[in-house]
């Protein structure tokens, strides 16, 4: 039991801070290389409005399933400044197919490249898909891991909530 | 004490109003085979102005694979200002497509090629400069499937320059490593590696091209006291090219590779050194499968000696997504066995892979359609994958033999005891007859797999999914020719029928069996049924079945209540089951049930009970054999804060 003590204390410490509702977690201003070669930072992407970050790979089944909905939301709420940034984690093994996959689907959302999970590790997006919804002020509003069919409704609700198109009270009715 | 100091440090950092995020991964497993593990990992990222820090703490006793640990496993401090970045700690970088440097830490295969040291970066406009120096401890597996055995220690200095302008990009890189290489037999080898690489890309509206080349030289220090120049041990090169084309709703990706860092007829072992080093994790040109059964027949890529092509088509037609892929790989040489142990090689002409079995070729093709129907409520996927892999050659000779026929005439004879006896003869002619000699034997695995997936989501948030995978696999030793043996006394291949050199044969020996019975085709079926409530929970039942094994049939002496329930074995529950002789039905089946529950949107717990079949597991081109998990429980918890 003594061996576990440092770990338990560490988890408790982190959990205590994690439940500190008054403290806003601000997303770090990480550099992202986009698929078209452009380099941009996360805070630059937040200039116009909120941002939804999703970590994905071409071999990840649930990632591909949720993509069509995320592209739909990216287009539907773009007039409110909302953007979706899909951060790809394909290794060089399948990196050659990322562009053809995206272009064949004609997706409009932004594609970031993170082949050795530098960004994913900094944002703890190691499970795919991991969604991170960031408000325009940079504060992380919501995190979500995995995707099951039907969860797209909750994702859209959270986006609408952050855009002020829905209120918290309507959450139960919506879901 | 170190851990308490870390804890104190973390608390202070939080109080200093740092931004942070953290994740906790906990895995626990126990089964009757004593395959128990308990691993806990905490990842903590801290951000304060221009400073970033990362700490990974692990308590594993023992981990699923790897070393037992109760310590800070990884750490890094980064400082960025304007165009400069300095990193101190565990460095993970990728340059180009990884022919010189691609670093990752994959705990599922226990592969970690991170460098502990210093990173300096400068990035301004189109120019990027990187420098890395430090040490890496790279571990490889030996006889034990769970604990690494062989250690390669590297002292590394690496530099990279990249310039991007408009649609062009050009980069050059260099990596120097001093390695202490642990061998299977004998003392450690001291090897210096020098890699020089160049990569470039060009992007157009409807096409793009990427090319990368690396040249490698290694030298071995044979005398530790001698400090002068040493002879080169091995030289090699690697090339990778990728061209993509886009037309309408379709994208075509074409890839070519040629990796020639070492030459070997059989598998490379820890005693083969001076070739490709672990920092070189380059494209493999095989499809990264997400089907369990296709993953089990994955090709074990050879990073040292392999060339190949891959073509992959992605597209959408009538709202149906289409995936079509083909790959063909082989070694860079064809091999001939002059004797059973003496092999010689000849380079394959041209640039394309060979289909000759002696070059150990591998083919795969995969075709899939998937899409949504019924107002996006129904998702379907139907695939077909085919693999053919020449696993090894046991003998491979094709040449000529000479038969000599002499004609004699008898010049003197006499009759003795009613028979003629020749007293003298003269050789009047020698006829030589040249015939073909062929003695080949190789091992081949062929598999056809059909992955099918259907899922339906209901309006009330519930969803139902069924995955079904069917696979037929054959594994054979194929012998071909008119000879099976090499005679060391005659220094030649012995014909099966010396009187008739044209007696050619083809023999196929199946390598699958069940108990003592030989099986022609291994048939695998994997069914999983998932019922879930979106964002809350899911229950998955998995049934994995085979009819044959490659190698001895393992006897599972226990079976779990889930398996007894599925097969209606009431004796199990009434206490009348035979505890010594397990029922036949369970010997070739693995049944499990997993319940996953989302405590919050960022905290997930899952419990699996039952048995899982082991087999080959590959990730990032690194493969390992996973031991079966019999009649046990697995518990996982993952949270991000």
PDB file of C-alpha atoms in Angstrom, chain A residues 2-20 23-31 33 35-37 39 57-62 64-69 72 89-106 114-127 130-132 140 142-155 158 175, chain B residues 3-4 7 10-11 14 17-24 38 40 42-43 45 47 52 57 59 61 70 76 78 87 92-94 97 102-103 105 123 125 128 162 164 203 205-206 208 240 242 244-246 248-253 255 281 283-284 286-288 290 301 310 312 314-316 321 372 376 379 381 453 455 457 459 461 463 467 532-538 598 601-603 620-621 638-641:
ATOM      1  CA  UNK A   2       2.895   2.284   0.847  1.00  0.00           C
ATOM      2  CA  UNK A   3       4.144   1.954  -2.734  1.00  0.00           C
ATOM      3  CA  UNK A   4       0.867   3.310  -4.047  1.00  0.00           C
ATOM      4  CA  UNK A   5       0.888   6.330  -1.745  1.00  0.00           C
ATOM      5  CA  UNK A   6       2.721   8.791  -4.027  1.00  0.00           C
ATOM      6  CA  UNK A   7       0.448   7.937  -6.930  1.00  0.00           C
ATOM      7  CA  UNK A   8      -2.733   8.199  -4.865  1.00  0.00           C
ATOM      8  CA  UNK A   9      -1.623  11.556  -3.485  1.00  0.00           C
ATOM      9  CA  UNK A  10      -0.729  12.796  -6.943  1.00  0.00           C
ATOM     10  CA  UNK A  11      -4.098  11.722  -8.369  1.00  0.00           C
ATOM     11  CA  UNK A  12      -5.897  13.344  -5.437  1.00  0.00           C
ATOM     12  CA  UNK A  13      -3.943  16.567  -5.919  1.00  0.00           C
ATOM     13  CA  UNK A  14      -4.755  16.724  -9.595  1.00  0.00           C
ATOM     14  CA  UNK A  15      -8.386  15.769  -8.978  1.00  0.00           C
ATOM     15  CA  UNK A  16      -8.752  18.512  -6.366  1.00  0.00           C
ATOM     16  CA  UNK A  17      -7.459  21.111  -8.763  1.00  0.00           C
ATOM     17  CA  UNK A  18      -9.505  19.629 -11.569  1.00  0.00           C
ATOM     18  CA  UNK A  19     -12.674  20.168  -9.582  1.00  0.00           C
ATOM     19  CA  UNK A  20     -11.806  23.784  -8.910  1.00  0.00           C
ATOM     20  CA  UNK A  23     -10.252  28.213 -12.317  1.00  0.00           C
ATOM     21  CA  UNK A  24     -10.549  28.381 -16.080  1.00  0.00           C
ATOM     22  CA  UNK A  25      -8.195  26.145 -17.961  1.00  0.00           C
ATOM     23  CA  UNK A  26      -6.720  28.126 -20.838  1.00  0.00           C
ATOM     24  CA  UNK A  27      -5.598  26.251 -23.884  1.00  0.00           C
ATOM     25  CA  UNK A  28      -1.887  26.800 -24.618  1.00  0.00           C
ATOM     26  CA  UNK A  29      -1.021  28.730 -27.766  1.00  0.00           C
ATOM     27  CA  UNK A  30       0.423  25.768 -29.624  1.00  0.00           C
ATOM     28  CA  UNK A  31       1.697  25.967 -33.187  1.00  0.00           C
ATOM     29  CA  UNK A  33       0.952  22.952 -39.207  1.00  0.00           C
ATOM     30  CA  UNK A  35      -2.401  20.238 -44.318  1.00  0.00           C
ATOM     31  CA  UNK A  36      -2.027  23.022 -46.893  1.00  0.00           C
ATOM     32  CA  UNK A  37       1.396  23.890 -45.442  1.00  0.00           C
ATOM     33  CA  UNK A  39       1.488  27.405 -39.962  1.00  0.00           C
ATOM     34  CA  UNK A  57      -6.298   9.114 -37.724  1.00  0.00           C
ATOM     35  CA  UNK A  58      -7.231   7.377 -40.977  1.00  0.00           C
ATOM     36  CA  UNK A  59      -7.260   3.963 -39.275  1.00  0.00           C
ATOM     37  CA  UNK A  60      -9.569   5.093 -36.422  1.00  0.00           C
ATOM     38  CA  UNK A  61     -13.112   3.863 -37.107  1.00  0.00           C
ATOM     39  CA  UNK A  62     -15.086   6.092 -34.686  1.00  0.00           C
ATOM     40  CA  UNK A  64     -14.203   8.679 -39.352  1.00  0.00           C
ATOM     41  CA  UNK A  65     -17.806   8.230 -38.232  1.00  0.00           C
ATOM     42  CA  UNK A  66     -17.909  11.514 -36.332  1.00  0.00           C
ATOM     43  CA  UNK A  67     -16.151  13.461 -39.104  1.00  0.00           C
ATOM     44  CA  UNK A  68     -19.168  14.060 -41.303  1.00  0.00           C
ATOM     45  CA  UNK A  69     -21.042  15.634 -38.371  1.00  0.00           C
ATOM     46  CA  UNK A  72     -21.502  19.781 -40.957  1.00  0.00           C
ATOM     47  CA  UNK A  89      -2.119  11.710 -35.872  1.00  0.00           C
ATOM     48  CA  UNK A  90      -1.268   9.329 -38.677  1.00  0.00           C
ATOM     49  CA  UNK A  91       2.317   8.192 -38.489  1.00  0.00           C
ATOM     50  CA  UNK A  92       4.497   8.246 -41.627  1.00  0.00           C
ATOM     51  CA  UNK A  93       3.142   4.744 -42.222  1.00  0.00           C
ATOM     52  CA  UNK A  94      -0.208   6.090 -43.397  1.00  0.00           C
ATOM     53  CA  UNK A  95       0.525   9.819 -43.722  1.00  0.00           C
ATOM     54  CA  UNK A  96       0.574   9.555 -47.519  1.00  0.00           C
ATOM     55  CA  UNK A  97      -3.135   8.705 -47.527  1.00  0.00           C
ATOM     56  CA  UNK A  98      -4.341  11.554 -45.307  1.00  0.00           C
ATOM     57  CA  UNK A  99      -4.621  14.122 -48.104  1.00  0.00           C
ATOM     58  CA  UNK A 100      -6.372  11.785 -50.518  1.00  0.00           C
ATOM     59  CA  UNK A 101      -8.840  10.739 -47.817  1.00  0.00           C
ATOM     60  CA  UNK A 102      -9.700  14.329 -46.894  1.00  0.00           C
ATOM     61  CA  UNK A 103      -9.870  15.676 -50.437  1.00  0.00           C
ATOM     62  CA  UNK A 104     -12.014  12.788 -51.648  1.00  0.00           C
ATOM     63  CA  UNK A 105     -14.554  13.577 -48.917  1.00  0.00           C
ATOM     64  CA  UNK A 106     -14.458  17.308 -49.720  1.00  0.00           C
ATOM     65  CA  UNK A 114       0.666  16.016 -35.740  1.00  0.00           C
ATOM     66  CA  UNK A 115       2.511  12.880 -36.886  1.00  0.00           C
ATOM     67  CA  UNK A 116       4.388  12.198 -33.680  1.00  0.00           C
ATOM     68  CA  UNK A 117       1.620  13.338 -31.305  1.00  0.00           C
ATOM     69  CA  UNK A 118       3.394  16.464 -30.055  1.00  0.00           C
ATOM     70  CA  UNK A 119       0.149  18.436 -29.850  1.00  0.00           C
ATOM     71  CA  UNK A 120      -1.888  15.452 -28.700  1.00  0.00           C
ATOM     72  CA  UNK A 121       0.457  14.896 -25.769  1.00  0.00           C
ATOM     73  CA  UNK A 122       0.313  18.550 -24.766  1.00  0.00           C
ATOM     74  CA  UNK A 123      -3.480  18.505 -24.793  1.00  0.00           C
ATOM     75  CA  UNK A 124      -3.794  14.935 -23.500  1.00  0.00           C
ATOM     76  CA  UNK A 125      -5.680  13.858 -26.587  1.00  0.00           C
ATOM     77  CA  UNK A 126      -4.148  10.421 -26.655  1.00  0.00           C
ATOM     78  CA  UNK A 127      -7.394   8.513 -27.055  1.00  0.00           C
ATOM     79  CA  UNK A 130     -10.811  13.223 -28.263  1.00  0.00           C
ATOM     80  CA  UNK A 131     -12.802  16.424 -28.640  1.00  0.00           C
ATOM     81  CA  UNK A 132     -11.857  19.673 -26.913  1.00  0.00           C
ATOM     82  CA  UNK A 140     -11.513  24.888 -22.315  1.00  0.00           C
ATOM     83  CA  UNK A 142     -15.700  20.707 -22.607  1.00  0.00           C
ATOM     84  CA  UNK A 143     -13.714  17.542 -23.296  1.00  0.00           C
ATOM     85  CA  UNK A 144     -15.040  14.336 -24.668  1.00  0.00           C
ATOM     86  CA  UNK A 145     -13.417  10.988 -25.431  1.00  0.00           C
ATOM     87  CA  UNK A 146     -14.552   8.419 -27.944  1.00  0.00           C
ATOM     88  CA  UNK A 147     -17.582   8.438 -30.177  1.00  0.00           C
ATOM     89  CA  UNK A 148     -20.698   6.321 -30.205  1.00  0.00           C
ATOM     90  CA  UNK A 149     -23.451   6.880 -32.780  1.00  0.00           C
ATOM     91  CA  UNK A 150     -25.900   9.368 -31.287  1.00  0.00           C
ATOM     92  CA  UNK A 151     -23.264  11.431 -29.488  1.00  0.00           C
ATOM     93  CA  UNK A 152     -23.242  13.937 -32.333  1.00  0.00           C
ATOM     94  CA  UNK A 153     -26.346  15.461 -30.738  1.00  0.00           C
ATOM     95  CA  UNK A 154     -24.482  16.192 -27.531  1.00  0.00           C
ATOM     96  CA  UNK A 155     -21.569  17.619 -29.532  1.00  0.00           C
ATOM     97  CA  UNK A 158     -22.271  21.936 -26.617  1.00  0.00           C
ATOM     98  CA  UNK A 175     -30.416  15.178 -25.164  1.00  0.00           C
TER      99      UNK A 175
ATOM    100  CA  UNK B   3       7.938  11.294  -5.512  1.00  0.00           C
ATOM    101  CA  UNK B   4       7.017  13.425  -2.517  1.00  0.00           C
ATOM    102  CA  UNK B   7       4.149  16.119  -5.466  1.00  0.00           C
ATOM    103  CA  UNK B  10       3.215  20.030  -8.580  1.00  0.00           C
ATOM    104  CA  UNK B  11       1.276  21.664  -5.751  1.00  0.00           C
ATOM    105  CA  UNK B  14      -0.619  24.892  -9.291  1.00  0.00           C
ATOM    106  CA  UNK B  17      -1.443  29.997 -11.232  1.00  0.00           C
ATOM    107  CA  UNK B  18      -0.051  27.834 -13.933  1.00  0.00           C
ATOM    108  CA  UNK B  19      -2.274  26.489 -16.642  1.00  0.00           C
ATOM    109  CA  UNK B  20      -2.268  22.767 -16.740  1.00  0.00           C
ATOM    110  CA  UNK B  21      -3.919  19.643 -18.007  1.00  0.00           C
ATOM    111  CA  UNK B  22      -3.530  16.074 -16.908  1.00  0.00           C
ATOM    112  CA  UNK B  23      -4.530  12.562 -17.784  1.00  0.00           C
ATOM    113  CA  UNK B  24      -4.639   9.381 -15.776  1.00  0.00           C
ATOM    114  CA  UNK B  38      -1.289  -3.299 -12.804  1.00  0.00           C
ATOM    115  CA  UNK B  40      -0.900   3.452 -13.672  1.00  0.00           C
ATOM    116  CA  UNK B  42      -0.143  10.142 -14.879  1.00  0.00           C
ATOM    117  CA  UNK B  43       0.639  12.699 -17.576  1.00  0.00           C
ATOM    118  CA  UNK B  45       1.364  19.278 -18.681  1.00  0.00           C
ATOM    119  CA  UNK B  47       2.059  25.982 -19.036  1.00  0.00           C
ATOM    120  CA  UNK B  52       5.940  24.396 -20.822  1.00  0.00           C
ATOM    121  CA  UNK B  57       4.795   9.383 -13.699  1.00  0.00           C
ATOM    122  CA  UNK B  59       3.568   3.075 -11.192  1.00  0.00           C
ATOM    123  CA  UNK B  61       3.968  -3.622 -10.923  1.00  0.00           C
ATOM    124  CA  UNK B  70       7.571   3.346  -9.728  1.00  0.00           C
ATOM    125  CA  UNK B  76      10.529  17.721 -20.472  1.00  0.00           C
ATOM    126  CA  UNK B  78      10.342  23.738 -22.969  1.00  0.00           C
ATOM    127  CA  UNK B  87      13.658  21.786 -24.813  1.00  0.00           C
ATOM    128  CA  UNK B  92      10.313  13.306 -29.590  1.00  0.00           C
ATOM    129  CA  UNK B  93      10.660  14.767 -33.074  1.00  0.00           C
ATOM    130  CA  UNK B  94       9.918  13.752 -36.625  1.00  0.00           C
ATOM    131  CA  UNK B  97       8.658  11.023 -43.221  1.00  0.00           C
ATOM    132  CA  UNK B 102      10.870   9.558 -36.329  1.00  0.00           C
ATOM    133  CA  UNK B 103      10.517   9.291 -32.568  1.00  0.00           C
ATOM    134  CA  UNK B 105       6.697   6.146 -27.487  1.00  0.00           C
ATOM    135  CA  UNK B 123      11.776  28.983 -36.818  1.00  0.00           C
ATOM    136  CA  UNK B 125       9.238  32.535 -41.811  1.00  0.00           C
ATOM    137  CA  UNK B 128      13.332  25.983 -39.664  1.00  0.00           C
ATOM    138  CA  UNK B 162      14.009  22.969 -43.690  1.00  0.00           C
ATOM    139  CA  UNK B 164       9.368  26.134 -47.175  1.00  0.00           C
ATOM    140  CA  UNK B 203       2.192  20.795 -54.123  1.00  0.00           C
ATOM    141  CA  UNK B 205      -3.770  22.012 -57.340  1.00  0.00           C
ATOM    142  CA  UNK B 206      -4.611  18.456 -58.309  1.00  0.00           C
ATOM    143  CA  UNK B 208       1.446  16.660 -54.948  1.00  0.00           C
ATOM    144  CA  UNK B 240      10.612   6.940 -50.230  1.00  0.00           C
ATOM    145  CA  UNK B 242       4.699   9.589 -52.529  1.00  0.00           C
ATOM    146  CA  UNK B 244      -1.073  11.952 -54.762  1.00  0.00           C
ATOM    147  CA  UNK B 245      -3.624  12.839 -57.423  1.00  0.00           C
ATOM    148  CA  UNK B 246      -7.037  14.371 -56.877  1.00  0.00           C
ATOM    149  CA  UNK B 248     -13.467  15.072 -58.320  1.00  0.00           C
ATOM    150  CA  UNK B 249     -14.562  12.992 -55.348  1.00  0.00           C
ATOM    151  CA  UNK B 250     -11.591  10.676 -55.684  1.00  0.00           C
ATOM    152  CA  UNK B 251      -8.030  10.748 -54.460  1.00  0.00           C
ATOM    153  CA  UNK B 252      -5.301   8.400 -55.605  1.00  0.00           C
ATOM    154  CA  UNK B 253      -2.236   7.881 -53.467  1.00  0.00           C
ATOM    155  CA  UNK B 255       3.866   5.274 -52.815  1.00  0.00           C
ATOM    156  CA  UNK B 281      10.835   4.561 -38.415  1.00  0.00           C
ATOM    157  CA  UNK B 283       6.718   4.375 -44.066  1.00  0.00           C
ATOM    158  CA  UNK B 284       6.042   0.661 -44.392  1.00  0.00           C
ATOM    159  CA  UNK B 286       1.151  -1.697 -45.867  1.00  0.00           C
ATOM    160  CA  UNK B 287      -2.364  -0.731 -44.964  1.00  0.00           C
ATOM    161  CA  UNK B 288      -2.836   0.171 -41.318  1.00  0.00           C
ATOM    162  CA  UNK B 290      -8.542  -1.569 -38.138  1.00  0.00           C
ATOM    163  CA  UNK B 301       7.888  -5.322 -42.414  1.00  0.00           C
ATOM    164  CA  UNK B 310       1.400   0.820 -52.799  1.00  0.00           C
ATOM    165  CA  UNK B 312      -4.591   3.460 -52.642  1.00  0.00           C
ATOM    166  CA  UNK B 314     -10.300   6.850 -51.748  1.00  0.00           C
ATOM    167  CA  UNK B 315     -13.531   8.206 -53.109  1.00  0.00           C
ATOM    168  CA  UNK B 316     -17.231   8.758 -52.842  1.00  0.00           C
ATOM    169  CA  UNK B 321     -17.367   5.731 -49.613  1.00  0.00           C
ATOM    170  CA  UNK B 372     -24.737   5.947 -44.043  1.00  0.00           C
ATOM    171  CA  UNK B 376     -27.862   8.620 -41.307  1.00  0.00           C
ATOM    172  CA  UNK B 379     -23.929   2.814 -40.822  1.00  0.00           C
ATOM    173  CA  UNK B 381     -19.128  -1.256 -43.840  1.00  0.00           C
ATOM    174  CA  UNK B 453     -19.966  -3.772 -39.680  1.00  0.00           C
ATOM    175  CA  UNK B 455     -24.681  -0.083 -36.612  1.00  0.00           C
ATOM    176  CA  UNK B 457     -28.728   4.495 -33.810  1.00  0.00           C
ATOM    177  CA  UNK B 459     -33.857   8.326 -31.724  1.00  0.00           C
ATOM    178  CA  UNK B 461     -29.912   7.684 -27.945  1.00  0.00           C
ATOM    179  CA  UNK B 463     -27.510   2.237 -30.578  1.00  0.00           C
ATOM    180  CA  UNK B 467     -19.194  -6.537 -36.209  1.00  0.00           C
ATOM    181  CA  UNK B 532     -24.921   1.359 -26.049  1.00  0.00           C
ATOM    182  CA  UNK B 533     -26.523   4.509 -24.861  1.00  0.00           C
ATOM    183  CA  UNK B 534     -24.797   7.518 -26.414  1.00  0.00           C
ATOM    184  CA  UNK B 535     -22.456   9.338 -24.017  1.00  0.00           C
ATOM    185  CA  UNK B 536     -23.274   7.002 -21.150  1.00  0.00           C
ATOM    186  CA  UNK B 537     -22.517   3.320 -21.439  1.00  0.00           C
ATOM    187  CA  UNK B 538     -21.963   0.412 -23.756  1.00  0.00           C
ATOM    188  CA  UNK B 598     -18.556   7.245 -19.049  1.00  0.00           C
ATOM    189  CA  UNK B 601     -17.506  13.177 -20.713  1.00  0.00           C
ATOM    190  CA  UNK B 602     -13.796  12.998 -19.906  1.00  0.00           C
ATOM    191  CA  UNK B 603     -13.677  10.023 -17.569  1.00  0.00           C
ATOM    192  CA  UNK B 620       3.483   1.984 -36.309  1.00  0.00           C
ATOM    193  CA  UNK B 621       5.198  -0.791 -38.205  1.00  0.00           C
ATOM    194  CA  UNK B 638      -8.933   6.890 -18.358  1.00  0.00           C
ATOM    195  CA  UNK B 639      -9.488  10.479 -17.417  1.00  0.00           C
ATOM    196  CA  UNK B 640      -8.398  13.856 -18.703  1.00  0.00           C
ATOM    197  CA  UNK B 641      -8.609  16.966 -16.596  1.00  0.00           C
TER     198      UNK B 641
END
